[in-house]
Short mmCIF file of N, CA and C in Angstrom, two decimals:
data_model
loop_
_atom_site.label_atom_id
_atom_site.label_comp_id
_atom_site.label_asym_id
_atom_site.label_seq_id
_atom_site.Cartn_x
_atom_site.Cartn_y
_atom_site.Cartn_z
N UNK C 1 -16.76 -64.25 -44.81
CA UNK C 1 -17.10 -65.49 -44.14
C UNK C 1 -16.97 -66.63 -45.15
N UNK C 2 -16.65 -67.71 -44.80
CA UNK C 2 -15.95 -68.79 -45.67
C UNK C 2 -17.36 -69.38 -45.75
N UNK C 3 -17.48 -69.92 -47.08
CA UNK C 3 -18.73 -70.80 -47.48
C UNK C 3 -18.86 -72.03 -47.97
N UNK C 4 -17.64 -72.28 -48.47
CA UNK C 4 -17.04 -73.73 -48.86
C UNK C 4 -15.72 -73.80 -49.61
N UNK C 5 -15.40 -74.18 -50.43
CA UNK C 5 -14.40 -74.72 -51.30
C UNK C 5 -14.53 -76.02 -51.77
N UNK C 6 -13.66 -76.13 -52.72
CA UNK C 6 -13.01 -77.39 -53.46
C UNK C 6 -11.70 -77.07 -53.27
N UNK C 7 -10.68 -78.05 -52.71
CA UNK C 7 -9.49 -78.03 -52.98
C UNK C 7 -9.07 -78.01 -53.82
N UNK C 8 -8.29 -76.93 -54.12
CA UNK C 8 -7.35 -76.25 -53.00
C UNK C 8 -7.96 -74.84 -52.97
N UNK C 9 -9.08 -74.55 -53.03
CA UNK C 9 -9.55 -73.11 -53.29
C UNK C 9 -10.75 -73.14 -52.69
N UNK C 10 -10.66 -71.57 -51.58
CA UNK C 10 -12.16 -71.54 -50.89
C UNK C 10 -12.84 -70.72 -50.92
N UNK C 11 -13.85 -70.48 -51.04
CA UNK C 11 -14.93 -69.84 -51.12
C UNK C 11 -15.44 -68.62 -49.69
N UNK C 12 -16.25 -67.80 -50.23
CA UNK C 12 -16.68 -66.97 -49.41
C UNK C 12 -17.14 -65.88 -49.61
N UNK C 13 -18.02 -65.27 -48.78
CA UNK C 13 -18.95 -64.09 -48.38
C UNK C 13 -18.26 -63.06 -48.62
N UNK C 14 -18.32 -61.97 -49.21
CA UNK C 14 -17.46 -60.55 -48.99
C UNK C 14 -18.42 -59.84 -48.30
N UNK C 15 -17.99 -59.86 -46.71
CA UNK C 15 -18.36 -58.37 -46.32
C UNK C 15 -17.57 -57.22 -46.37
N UNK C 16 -17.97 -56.09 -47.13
CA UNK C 16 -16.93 -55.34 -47.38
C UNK C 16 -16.55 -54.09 -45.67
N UNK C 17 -15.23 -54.06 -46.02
CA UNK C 17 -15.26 -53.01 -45.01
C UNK C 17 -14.22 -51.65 -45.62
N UNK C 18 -13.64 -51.12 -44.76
CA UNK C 18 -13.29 -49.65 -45.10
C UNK C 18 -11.99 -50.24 -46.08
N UNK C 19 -11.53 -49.46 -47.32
CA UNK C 19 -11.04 -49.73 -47.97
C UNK C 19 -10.92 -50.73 -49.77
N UNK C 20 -12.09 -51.40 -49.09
CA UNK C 20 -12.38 -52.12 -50.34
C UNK C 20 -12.61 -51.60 -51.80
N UNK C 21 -13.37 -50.67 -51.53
CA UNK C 21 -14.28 -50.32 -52.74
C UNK C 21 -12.91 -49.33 -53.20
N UNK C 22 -11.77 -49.04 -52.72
CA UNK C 22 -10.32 -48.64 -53.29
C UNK C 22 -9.82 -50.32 -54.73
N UNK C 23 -9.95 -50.67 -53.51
CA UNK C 23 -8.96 -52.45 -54.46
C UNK C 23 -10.03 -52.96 -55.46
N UNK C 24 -11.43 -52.60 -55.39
CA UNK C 24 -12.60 -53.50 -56.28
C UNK C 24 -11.98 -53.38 -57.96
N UNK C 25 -11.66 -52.04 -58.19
CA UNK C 25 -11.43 -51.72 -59.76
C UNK C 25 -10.41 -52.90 -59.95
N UNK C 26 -9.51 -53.26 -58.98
CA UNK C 26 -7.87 -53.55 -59.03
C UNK C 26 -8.33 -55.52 -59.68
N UNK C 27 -9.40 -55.72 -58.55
CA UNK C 27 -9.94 -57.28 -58.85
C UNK C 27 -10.57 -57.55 -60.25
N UNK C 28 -11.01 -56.13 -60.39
CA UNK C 28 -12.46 -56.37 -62.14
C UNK C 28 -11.48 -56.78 -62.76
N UNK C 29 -10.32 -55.80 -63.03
CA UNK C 29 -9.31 -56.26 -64.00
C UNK C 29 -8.67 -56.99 -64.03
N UNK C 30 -8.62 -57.98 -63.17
CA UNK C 30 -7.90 -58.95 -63.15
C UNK C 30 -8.68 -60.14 -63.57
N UNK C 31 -10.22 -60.14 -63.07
CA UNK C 31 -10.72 -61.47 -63.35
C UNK C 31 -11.04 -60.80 -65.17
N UNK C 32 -10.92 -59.51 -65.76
CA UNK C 32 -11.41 -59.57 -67.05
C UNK C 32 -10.27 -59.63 -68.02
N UNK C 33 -8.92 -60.09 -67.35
CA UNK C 33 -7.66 -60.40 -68.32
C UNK C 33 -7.57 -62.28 -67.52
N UNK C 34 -8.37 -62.60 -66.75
CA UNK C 34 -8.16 -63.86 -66.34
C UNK C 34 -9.00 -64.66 -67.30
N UNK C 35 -9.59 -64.08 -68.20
CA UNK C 35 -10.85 -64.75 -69.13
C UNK C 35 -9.92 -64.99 -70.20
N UNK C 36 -9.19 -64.24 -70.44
CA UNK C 36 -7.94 -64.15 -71.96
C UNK C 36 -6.77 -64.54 -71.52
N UNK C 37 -6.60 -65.07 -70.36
CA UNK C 37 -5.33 -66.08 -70.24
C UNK C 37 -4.13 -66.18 -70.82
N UNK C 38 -5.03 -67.13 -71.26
CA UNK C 38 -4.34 -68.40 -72.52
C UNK C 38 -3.56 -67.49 -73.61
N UNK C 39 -4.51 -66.19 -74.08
CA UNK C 39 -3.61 -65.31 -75.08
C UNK C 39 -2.52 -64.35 -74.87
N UNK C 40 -2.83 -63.76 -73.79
CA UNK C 40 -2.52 -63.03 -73.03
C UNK C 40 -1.76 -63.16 -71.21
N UNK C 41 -1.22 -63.77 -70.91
CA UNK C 41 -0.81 -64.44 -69.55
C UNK C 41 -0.02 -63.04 -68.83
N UNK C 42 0.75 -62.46 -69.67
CA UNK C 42 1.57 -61.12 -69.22
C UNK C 42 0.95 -60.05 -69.02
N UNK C 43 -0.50 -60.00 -69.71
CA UNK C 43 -1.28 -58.56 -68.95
C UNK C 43 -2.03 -59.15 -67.34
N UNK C 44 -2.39 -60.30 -67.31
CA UNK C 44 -2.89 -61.07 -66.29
C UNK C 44 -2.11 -60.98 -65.17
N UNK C 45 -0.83 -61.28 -65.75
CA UNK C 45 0.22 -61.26 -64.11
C UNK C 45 0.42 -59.78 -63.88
N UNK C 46 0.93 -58.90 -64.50
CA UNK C 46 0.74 -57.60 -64.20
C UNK C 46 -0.28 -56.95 -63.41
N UNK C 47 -1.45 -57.35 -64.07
CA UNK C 47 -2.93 -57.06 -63.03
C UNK C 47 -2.71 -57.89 -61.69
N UNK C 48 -2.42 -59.45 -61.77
CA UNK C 48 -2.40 -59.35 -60.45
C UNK C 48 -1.31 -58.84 -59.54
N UNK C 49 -0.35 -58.58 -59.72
CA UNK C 49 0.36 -58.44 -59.19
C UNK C 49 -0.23 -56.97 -58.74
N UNK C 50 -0.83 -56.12 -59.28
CA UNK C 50 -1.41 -54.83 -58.75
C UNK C 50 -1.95 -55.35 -57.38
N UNK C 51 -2.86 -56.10 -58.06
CA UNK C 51 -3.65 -56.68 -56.50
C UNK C 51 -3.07 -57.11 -55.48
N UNK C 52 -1.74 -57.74 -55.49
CA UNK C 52 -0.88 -58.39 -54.42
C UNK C 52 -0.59 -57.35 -54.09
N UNK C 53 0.23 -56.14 -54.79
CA UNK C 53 0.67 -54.84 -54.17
C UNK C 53 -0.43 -54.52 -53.13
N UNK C 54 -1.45 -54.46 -53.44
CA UNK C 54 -2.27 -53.65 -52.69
C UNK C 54 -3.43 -54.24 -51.16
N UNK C 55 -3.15 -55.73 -51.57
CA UNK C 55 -3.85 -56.07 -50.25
C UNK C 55 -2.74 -57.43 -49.67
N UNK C 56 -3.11 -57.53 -48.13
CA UNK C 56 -2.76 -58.39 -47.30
C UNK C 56 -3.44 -59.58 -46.73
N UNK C 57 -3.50 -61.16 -47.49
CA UNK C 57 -3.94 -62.00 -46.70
C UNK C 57 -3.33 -62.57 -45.82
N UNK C 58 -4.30 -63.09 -44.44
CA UNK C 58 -4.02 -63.10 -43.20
C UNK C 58 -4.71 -64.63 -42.76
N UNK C 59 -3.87 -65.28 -41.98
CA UNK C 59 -4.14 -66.47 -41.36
C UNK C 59 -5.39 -66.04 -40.09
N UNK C 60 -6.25 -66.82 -39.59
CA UNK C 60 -6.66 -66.34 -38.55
C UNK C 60 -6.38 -65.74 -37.30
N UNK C 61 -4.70 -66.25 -36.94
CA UNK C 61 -3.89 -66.04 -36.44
C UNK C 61 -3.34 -64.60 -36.10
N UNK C 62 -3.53 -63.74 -37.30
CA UNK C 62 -3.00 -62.40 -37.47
C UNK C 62 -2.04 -62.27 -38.66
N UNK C 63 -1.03 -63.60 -38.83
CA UNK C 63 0.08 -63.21 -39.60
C UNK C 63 -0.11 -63.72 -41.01
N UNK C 64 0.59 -62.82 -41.66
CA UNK C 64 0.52 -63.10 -43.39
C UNK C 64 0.69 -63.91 -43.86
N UNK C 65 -0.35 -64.72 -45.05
CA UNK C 65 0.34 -65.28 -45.51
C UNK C 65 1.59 -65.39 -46.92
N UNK C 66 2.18 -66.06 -46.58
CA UNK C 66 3.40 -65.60 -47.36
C UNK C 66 2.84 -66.57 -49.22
N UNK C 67 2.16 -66.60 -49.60
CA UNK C 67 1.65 -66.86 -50.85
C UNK C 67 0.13 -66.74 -51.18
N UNK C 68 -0.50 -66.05 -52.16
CA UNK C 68 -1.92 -66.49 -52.28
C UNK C 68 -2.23 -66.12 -53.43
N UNK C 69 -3.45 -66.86 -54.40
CA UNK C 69 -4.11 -66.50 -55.45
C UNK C 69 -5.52 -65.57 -55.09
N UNK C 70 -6.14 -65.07 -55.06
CA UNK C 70 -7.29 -64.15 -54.45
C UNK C 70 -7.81 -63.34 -55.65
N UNK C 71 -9.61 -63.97 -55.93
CA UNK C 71 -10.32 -63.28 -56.75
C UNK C 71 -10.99 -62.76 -55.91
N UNK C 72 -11.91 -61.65 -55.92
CA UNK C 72 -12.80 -61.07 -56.00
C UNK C 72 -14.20 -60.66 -57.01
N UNK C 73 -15.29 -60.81 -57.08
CA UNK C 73 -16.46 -60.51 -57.84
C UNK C 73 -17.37 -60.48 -57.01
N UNK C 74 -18.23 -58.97 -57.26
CA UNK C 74 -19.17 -58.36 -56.28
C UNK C 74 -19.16 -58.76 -54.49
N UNK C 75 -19.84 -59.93 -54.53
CA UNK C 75 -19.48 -60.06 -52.91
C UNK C 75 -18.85 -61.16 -52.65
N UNK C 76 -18.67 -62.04 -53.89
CA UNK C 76 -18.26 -63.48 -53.67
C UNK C 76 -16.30 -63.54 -53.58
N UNK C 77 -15.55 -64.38 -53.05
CA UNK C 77 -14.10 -64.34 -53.25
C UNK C 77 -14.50 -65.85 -53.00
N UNK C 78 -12.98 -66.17 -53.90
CA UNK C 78 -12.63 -67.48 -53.60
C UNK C 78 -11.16 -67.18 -53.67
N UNK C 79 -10.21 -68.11 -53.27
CA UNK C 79 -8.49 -68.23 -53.21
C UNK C 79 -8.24 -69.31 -52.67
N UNK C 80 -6.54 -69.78 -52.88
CA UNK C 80 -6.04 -70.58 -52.99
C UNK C 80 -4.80 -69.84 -52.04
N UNK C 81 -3.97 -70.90 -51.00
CA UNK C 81 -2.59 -70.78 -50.68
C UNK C 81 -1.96 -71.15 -50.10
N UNK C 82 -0.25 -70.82 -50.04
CA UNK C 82 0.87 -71.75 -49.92
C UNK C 82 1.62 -71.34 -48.63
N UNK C 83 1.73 -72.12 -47.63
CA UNK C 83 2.91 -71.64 -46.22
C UNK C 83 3.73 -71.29 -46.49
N UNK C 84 4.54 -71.49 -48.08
CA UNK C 84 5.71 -71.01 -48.16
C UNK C 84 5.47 -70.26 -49.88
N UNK C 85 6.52 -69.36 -49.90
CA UNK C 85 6.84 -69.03 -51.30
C UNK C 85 6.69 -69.22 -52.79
N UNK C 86 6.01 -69.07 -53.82
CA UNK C 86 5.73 -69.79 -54.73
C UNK C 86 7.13 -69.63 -55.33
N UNK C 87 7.59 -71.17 -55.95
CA UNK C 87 8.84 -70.91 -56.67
C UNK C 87 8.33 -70.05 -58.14
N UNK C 88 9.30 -68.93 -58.58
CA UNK C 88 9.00 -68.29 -59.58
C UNK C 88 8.99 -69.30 -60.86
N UNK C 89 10.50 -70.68 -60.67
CA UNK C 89 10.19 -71.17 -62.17
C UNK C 89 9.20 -72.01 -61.91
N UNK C 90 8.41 -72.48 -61.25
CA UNK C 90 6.91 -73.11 -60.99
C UNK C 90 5.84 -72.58 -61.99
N UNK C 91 6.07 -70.87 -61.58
CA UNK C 91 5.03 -70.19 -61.69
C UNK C 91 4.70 -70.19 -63.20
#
């Protein structure tokens, strides 16, 4: 359930349901190489990209969206995203 945001990133409730507690390990590691960044940026994208492998965000609508940033910690998520494609040399 959505709880707020700051643009461009929103906030929210994790109720968990079937499957989660599979992807939780996938999020720890990502927000604990998201702390080392700056030194490290190539173990970070690797981790997330685990996480993109493994889950699907969804418009209310039903359909995917085709870009997103998505943390997870205990019950809280926040994310960010794009209608279209992130350009890779952007990224």
């Amino acid at each position: 359930m959505v709880t707020g945001g700051d643009f461009p990133w929103l906030n929210a409730r994790v109720n968990p349901r079937e499957g989660l507690a599979e992807v939780r390990p996938l999020f720890a590691e990502e927000l604990r190489l998201l702390d080392g960044i700056d030194e490290d940026a190539e173990s970070w994208e690797r981790a997330y990209e685990a996480v993109r492998n493994a889950v699907t965000l969804r418009y209310p609508e039903g359909q995917e969206v085709p870009e997103f940033l998505l943390h997870i910690d205990g019950n809280e998520a926040w994310w960010r995203w794009s209608d279209e494609p992130f350009d890779e040399e952007d990224a």
